[in-house]
Amino acid sequence: MIKSFRRGLFLSLLIFLLPGVSCQTQSFPGLGAPVPDGTTSLISQDQEWFKDSVFYHVWIKAFADSNGDGIGDIPGLTGKLDYLSQDLGITALWLSPHMTNASTLPNLHGYDVTDHYSVDPRFGTNDQMKTFLQEAHKRGIRVIFDLVPNHVSDKHPWFQEALADQNGKRSWFKFRDSRPATGWTGFDRTSDWHRGTGGSYYYGIFWKGMPDLNYRNPEVRKEIAQVARFWLDMGFDGLRIDAVRYLFENEESSGAKDDTTDLPETISFFQDFRKQVIDPYTSLHYPKMMVAENWTDNKAGLKSYLGTLENPSFQMTFDFPSVRMITQKAEDPTNYDLDDWWQDFSTKLTVGWMGTFLSNHDNVISRPATRYEGDKNLQRSAAALQLTGPGTPFIYYGNEIGMEGEAGNDINLRTDFEWDRLEQEQKDRESLFHSYSALITLRKSQPALSRGDFSIVPTAEEALFAFTRQWKNQTLLVIHNLSQDAVSPDSILQAKAIQKQIFGKPGFLPSKDVGVWLLK
C-alpha cells in the first residue's frame, strides 16, 4: 500500500510539474483555443482599453425599433450608432441580454435564457448581430454582452431534460427529495427550493422560473465557457457577468447567506475563467474583458472578485456603493462619503478597476431625473462627478436626456428611449444632452481623467469639491461647485501652479458646475 501511495504521489507531482498543466486545467475540461472572427473582431495591443472607455448601457428592447413591432432590435441599434459615437461620443456599449429567452412583454428582460447560441428572434438574428459588431467597430465602439451563468429558464431544453431525467442533464441542476423546513429563503422571499417532478425539488435562488445550474458538474462549467467563447469569437469585446455571487452553494447546509453567497469556489471559478477563457485572446491581439455584477456595499466583497496580482479575476467590478454617494454628493457638498470612498480605492486598489454608474436596469436607485425631481442642474452635477472621477463610467440609456424612472418596479427603469425628447435636447445648446456630450469629449481628450490617480485637494470653501487626477506627466485640477450659488475658486487656484483652464467658465464657478485646469 505504501508503494502504491508513493507511485500515485509521484505521478501527481509529475502531472503538476509538466509545462502547461496545472490543477486548474480541469475547470473547463476539453475547452479548445479561441478562434476570433477577424471580420467582426477589433484588433488591439491595449489590454486595458476599458480604462479609457466611456460605456453606454443599452436596454435592447427599449432603444430603437427598426420594424415597427414595438420591440427594440439589433438593426434598430445599428441604425443609431452614429448618434452614439458622433453626437454623444461614447466609445463602448454594454448590451442587455440578447440571447433567446422566455421573457414576455412588457418587460422582456432576457435573464431567463432558453438558447445560449442564438440572438432572440424578437431582437434579430446572429447575422444581424455580426453586422452590428462590424459597424460598431468601424466607429471605434467596443461592445460587451450580458452573460447569465448562474441560471437558465425553466423552459430551457437543458432543464426540461433534467426534469425528465434524460441525457444526463439531471446533474446539471440541483435536486433534492424534500424542501427544507427552514432557511433557504431567496430573492422572492419564498423558499429557494421549488417543486419539480416526482416529488423532487430543484434549487433556484431568484425564483422558480430560473433554476440554478450546478457548477460542481464539469460539463456545466465547460458549456458556459463555450457559450462565452461563442460570442467572444463572434466579435464581442467582453462580457458583463450577471449575479456573480451565487454560482456555488453548500446544499447540505442550513441555507444561510454564507452558504449561498460568495463561496470560495465561486471566487476561484472566476479566477480560472479569466485565465482559461478570457486571457487566451490577448496573445491573439484581441484582448477581451469581463466586468462583474457584484451587488454589494461591502468593500472587501467588491475587491474579492478582482482577485490578486498573482491570480487575477475580473478586470472590473461595478462600484455599487458609489452610486448613492455620487447622487448624494451632488445634492449635499457636506456629505463626505464619496471623498473618502474614492480616495480609499485610489490608494488601496492594487488590482482591478471600478465601473461607475448613476442608475441602471435594476432597482438600485431611481434615474437621476426622478431622484432630483427634474432638476437639470443636479443631473448635470452628478454626471460631471461621474465623468471626472475615477473608474470607467457607464451611462444608462436615456439619462443623457433626462428620462425619468422610479425604482421599486424595474419596468419603470426600462421604458422606451424618447427620441422626440432627444431632438429637443439637441436643439437647446444649454441642454443636459450637450452637457453630457461636452463632459464625454473632455474625458476622452484627457488621459488623466481616465487612468489618473485621484487625490483630494483640501478647500476652505465648503461648497467646493476639489481633487487632482494625475497620470504620467499630466496633472489636472478638478473643482466642482456643489452649492446653489456661484463661487470663486481662487482660493484653490492661487495655491496651485496653473498652466491653463481646459474646461468650464472662467471666473466664478456657476452653481452645480465644474471647472478643470491643467497644472504645470
Short mmCIF file of C-alpha atoms in Angstrom, two decimals, residues 57-229:
data_model
loop_
_atom_site.label_atom_id
_atom_site.label_comp_id
_atom_site.label_asym_id
_atom_site.label_seq_id
_atom_site.Cartn_x
_atom_site.Cartn_y
_atom_site.Cartn_z
CA HIS A 57 -25.70 50.71 -21.31
CA VAL A 58 -28.40 49.80 -23.84
CA TRP A 59 -31.67 48.06 -22.97
CA ILE A 60 -32.20 46.47 -26.39
CA LYS A 61 -35.97 46.07 -26.18
CA ALA A 62 -36.44 49.76 -25.36
CA PHE A 63 -33.86 51.53 -27.51
CA ALA A 64 -34.61 51.51 -31.25
CA ASP A 65 -37.31 49.59 -33.16
CA SER A 66 -36.46 49.07 -36.83
CA ASN A 67 -39.57 47.20 -37.99
CA GLY A 68 -42.42 48.83 -36.09
CA ASP A 69 -43.37 45.82 -33.97
CA GLY A 70 -42.92 47.78 -30.74
CA ILE A 71 -39.75 45.94 -29.72
CA GLY A 72 -36.29 47.43 -29.98
CA ASP A 73 -33.91 45.30 -32.00
CA ILE A 74 -30.36 44.88 -33.27
CA PRO A 75 -30.95 46.54 -36.68
CA GLY A 76 -32.51 49.48 -34.86
CA LEU A 77 -29.48 49.75 -32.60
CA THR A 78 -27.19 49.53 -35.63
CA GLY A 79 -29.01 52.47 -37.15
CA LYS A 80 -28.32 54.59 -34.06
CA LEU A 81 -24.57 54.02 -33.89
CA ASP A 82 -23.83 57.44 -35.40
CA TYR A 83 -25.87 59.10 -32.66
CA LEU A 84 -23.94 57.19 -30.03
CA SER A 85 -20.46 57.69 -31.49
CA GLN A 86 -20.67 61.11 -33.15
CA ASP A 87 -23.35 63.03 -31.26
CA LEU A 88 -22.99 61.68 -27.73
CA GLY A 89 -19.41 60.47 -28.10
CA ILE A 90 -19.38 57.16 -26.24
CA THR A 91 -16.72 54.58 -27.08
CA ALA A 92 -18.20 51.33 -25.77
CA LEU A 93 -21.58 49.63 -25.39
CA TRP A 94 -22.97 47.15 -22.88
CA LEU A 95 -25.94 45.29 -24.33
CA SER A 96 -28.73 43.92 -22.16
CA PRO A 97 -29.30 40.15 -22.59
CA HIS A 98 -29.65 39.32 -26.27
CA MET A 99 -29.87 35.52 -26.29
CA THR A 100 -33.13 33.68 -26.96
CA ASN A 101 -35.15 33.77 -23.75
CA ALA A 102 -38.55 33.11 -22.18
CA SER A 103 -39.25 36.69 -21.08
CA THR A 104 -42.50 38.27 -22.18
CA LEU A 105 -43.68 41.78 -22.84
CA PRO A 106 -43.79 44.37 -21.50
CA ASN A 107 -40.59 43.68 -19.51
CA LEU A 108 -38.69 41.26 -21.78
CA HIS A 109 -35.65 41.29 -19.51
CA GLY A 110 -33.88 38.32 -21.09
CA TYR A 111 -32.23 36.89 -17.98
CA ASP A 112 -34.12 33.58 -18.44
CA VAL A 113 -32.22 32.12 -21.39
CA THR A 114 -33.62 29.23 -23.45
CA ASP A 115 -30.92 29.09 -26.16
CA HIS A 116 -27.43 30.37 -25.44
CA TYR A 117 -26.25 30.29 -29.04
CA SER A 118 -28.82 32.44 -30.85
CA VAL A 119 -30.00 36.04 -30.78
CA ASP A 120 -33.59 36.23 -29.57
CA PRO A 121 -35.74 36.33 -32.76
CA ARG A 122 -37.58 39.36 -31.39
CA PHE A 123 -34.26 41.23 -31.45
CA GLY A 124 -32.87 39.90 -34.71
CA THR A 125 -30.56 37.18 -35.99
CA ASN A 126 -26.97 36.11 -35.47
CA ASP A 127 -26.07 37.54 -38.87
CA GLN A 128 -27.61 40.89 -37.90
CA MET A 129 -25.56 40.80 -34.71
CA LYS A 130 -22.40 40.25 -36.76
CA THR A 131 -23.30 43.24 -38.94
CA PHE A 132 -23.90 45.31 -35.82
CA LEU A 133 -20.48 44.37 -34.42
CA GLN A 134 -18.78 45.25 -37.70
CA GLU A 135 -20.49 48.64 -37.83
CA ALA A 136 -19.75 49.39 -34.19
CA HIS A 137 -16.09 48.51 -34.63
CA LYS A 138 -15.84 50.67 -37.75
CA ARG A 139 -16.73 53.58 -35.48
CA GLY A 140 -14.26 52.56 -32.79
CA ILE A 141 -17.03 51.37 -30.47
CA ARG A 142 -16.34 48.26 -28.44
CA VAL A 143 -19.24 46.05 -27.37
CA ILE A 144 -19.72 43.77 -24.37
CA PHE A 145 -22.65 41.41 -23.81
CA ASP A 146 -24.56 40.23 -20.76
CA LEU A 147 -23.71 36.65 -19.75
CA VAL A 148 -26.06 34.96 -17.27
CA PRO A 149 -24.15 31.94 -15.91
CA ASN A 150 -25.99 31.32 -12.64
CA HIS A 151 -29.29 30.08 -14.02
CA VAL A 152 -31.41 29.39 -17.10
CA SER A 153 -35.12 29.48 -17.85
CA ASP A 154 -37.23 26.59 -16.61
CA LYS A 155 -38.25 26.29 -20.27
CA HIS A 156 -34.64 25.72 -21.40
CA PRO A 157 -34.18 22.29 -23.06
CA TRP A 158 -31.45 21.53 -20.52
CA PHE A 159 -33.88 21.88 -17.63
CA GLN A 160 -36.72 20.10 -19.41
CA GLU A 161 -34.36 17.16 -19.94
CA ALA A 162 -33.35 17.39 -16.29
CA LEU A 163 -36.98 17.14 -15.16
CA ALA A 164 -37.38 14.06 -17.38
CA ASP A 165 -34.00 12.70 -16.22
CA GLN A 166 -32.76 12.46 -19.81
CA ASN A 167 -29.31 12.80 -21.44
CA GLY A 168 -27.53 13.22 -18.13
CA LYS A 169 -28.99 16.68 -17.61
CA ARG A 170 -30.34 15.90 -14.13
CA SER A 171 -26.87 16.52 -12.73
CA TRP A 172 -26.69 19.90 -14.48
CA PHE A 173 -29.05 21.24 -11.83
CA LYS A 174 -29.59 20.76 -8.09
CA PHE A 175 -32.38 18.48 -6.95
CA ARG A 176 -33.38 17.11 -3.56
CA ASP A 177 -36.18 14.87 -2.32
CA SER A 178 -37.73 17.32 0.12
CA ARG A 179 -37.98 21.03 0.73
CA PRO A 180 -36.06 22.29 3.80
CA ALA A 181 -38.39 23.36 6.60
CA THR A 182 -36.35 26.47 7.41
CA GLY A 183 -33.76 28.69 5.75
CA TRP A 184 -33.11 28.87 2.01
CA THR A 185 -35.21 31.99 1.53
CA GLY A 186 -34.36 33.68 -1.76
CA PHE A 187 -34.93 36.98 -3.51
CA ASP A 188 -38.68 36.41 -3.90
CA ARG A 189 -38.95 35.81 -0.12
CA THR A 190 -40.07 32.24 -0.62
CA SER A 191 -38.08 29.04 -0.48
CA ASP A 192 -35.21 28.66 -2.93
CA TRP A 193 -36.31 25.05 -3.43
CA HIS A 194 -39.16 24.68 -5.91
CA ARG A 195 -41.37 21.69 -6.67
CA GLY A 196 -40.19 19.75 -9.69
CA THR A 197 -41.46 16.36 -10.83
CA GLY A 198 -41.99 13.11 -8.96
CA GLY A 199 -41.92 14.78 -5.56
CA SER A 200 -38.47 16.32 -6.09
CA TYR A 201 -37.42 19.92 -5.56
CA TYR A 202 -34.95 21.98 -7.55
CA TYR A 203 -32.86 24.97 -6.49
CA GLY A 204 -33.37 28.47 -7.90
CA ILE A 205 -32.21 31.40 -5.81
CA PHE A 206 -34.06 34.09 -7.80
CA TRP A 207 -37.40 32.38 -8.48
CA LYS A 208 -38.90 29.13 -9.71
CA GLY A 209 -38.73 30.20 -13.35
CA MET A 210 -34.91 30.38 -13.29
CA PRO A 211 -33.33 27.17 -11.92
CA ASP A 212 -29.68 27.43 -10.89
CA LEU A 213 -27.05 25.45 -12.74
CA ASN A 214 -24.80 23.02 -10.86
CA TYR A 215 -21.24 24.34 -11.16
CA ARG A 216 -19.79 21.34 -9.39
CA ASN A 217 -20.50 19.48 -12.63
CA PRO A 218 -17.55 19.98 -15.03
CA GLU A 219 -19.89 19.60 -18.01
CA VAL A 220 -21.76 22.72 -16.90
CA ARG A 221 -18.56 24.68 -16.43
CA LYS A 222 -17.34 23.72 -19.89
CA GLU A 223 -20.68 24.52 -21.54
CA ILE A 224 -20.86 28.02 -20.09
CA ALA A 225 -17.22 28.62 -21.06
CA GLN A 226 -18.11 27.56 -24.60
CA VAL A 227 -21.07 29.95 -24.60
CA ALA A 228 -18.76 32.81 -23.67
CA ARG A 229 -16.26 31.76 -26.33
#
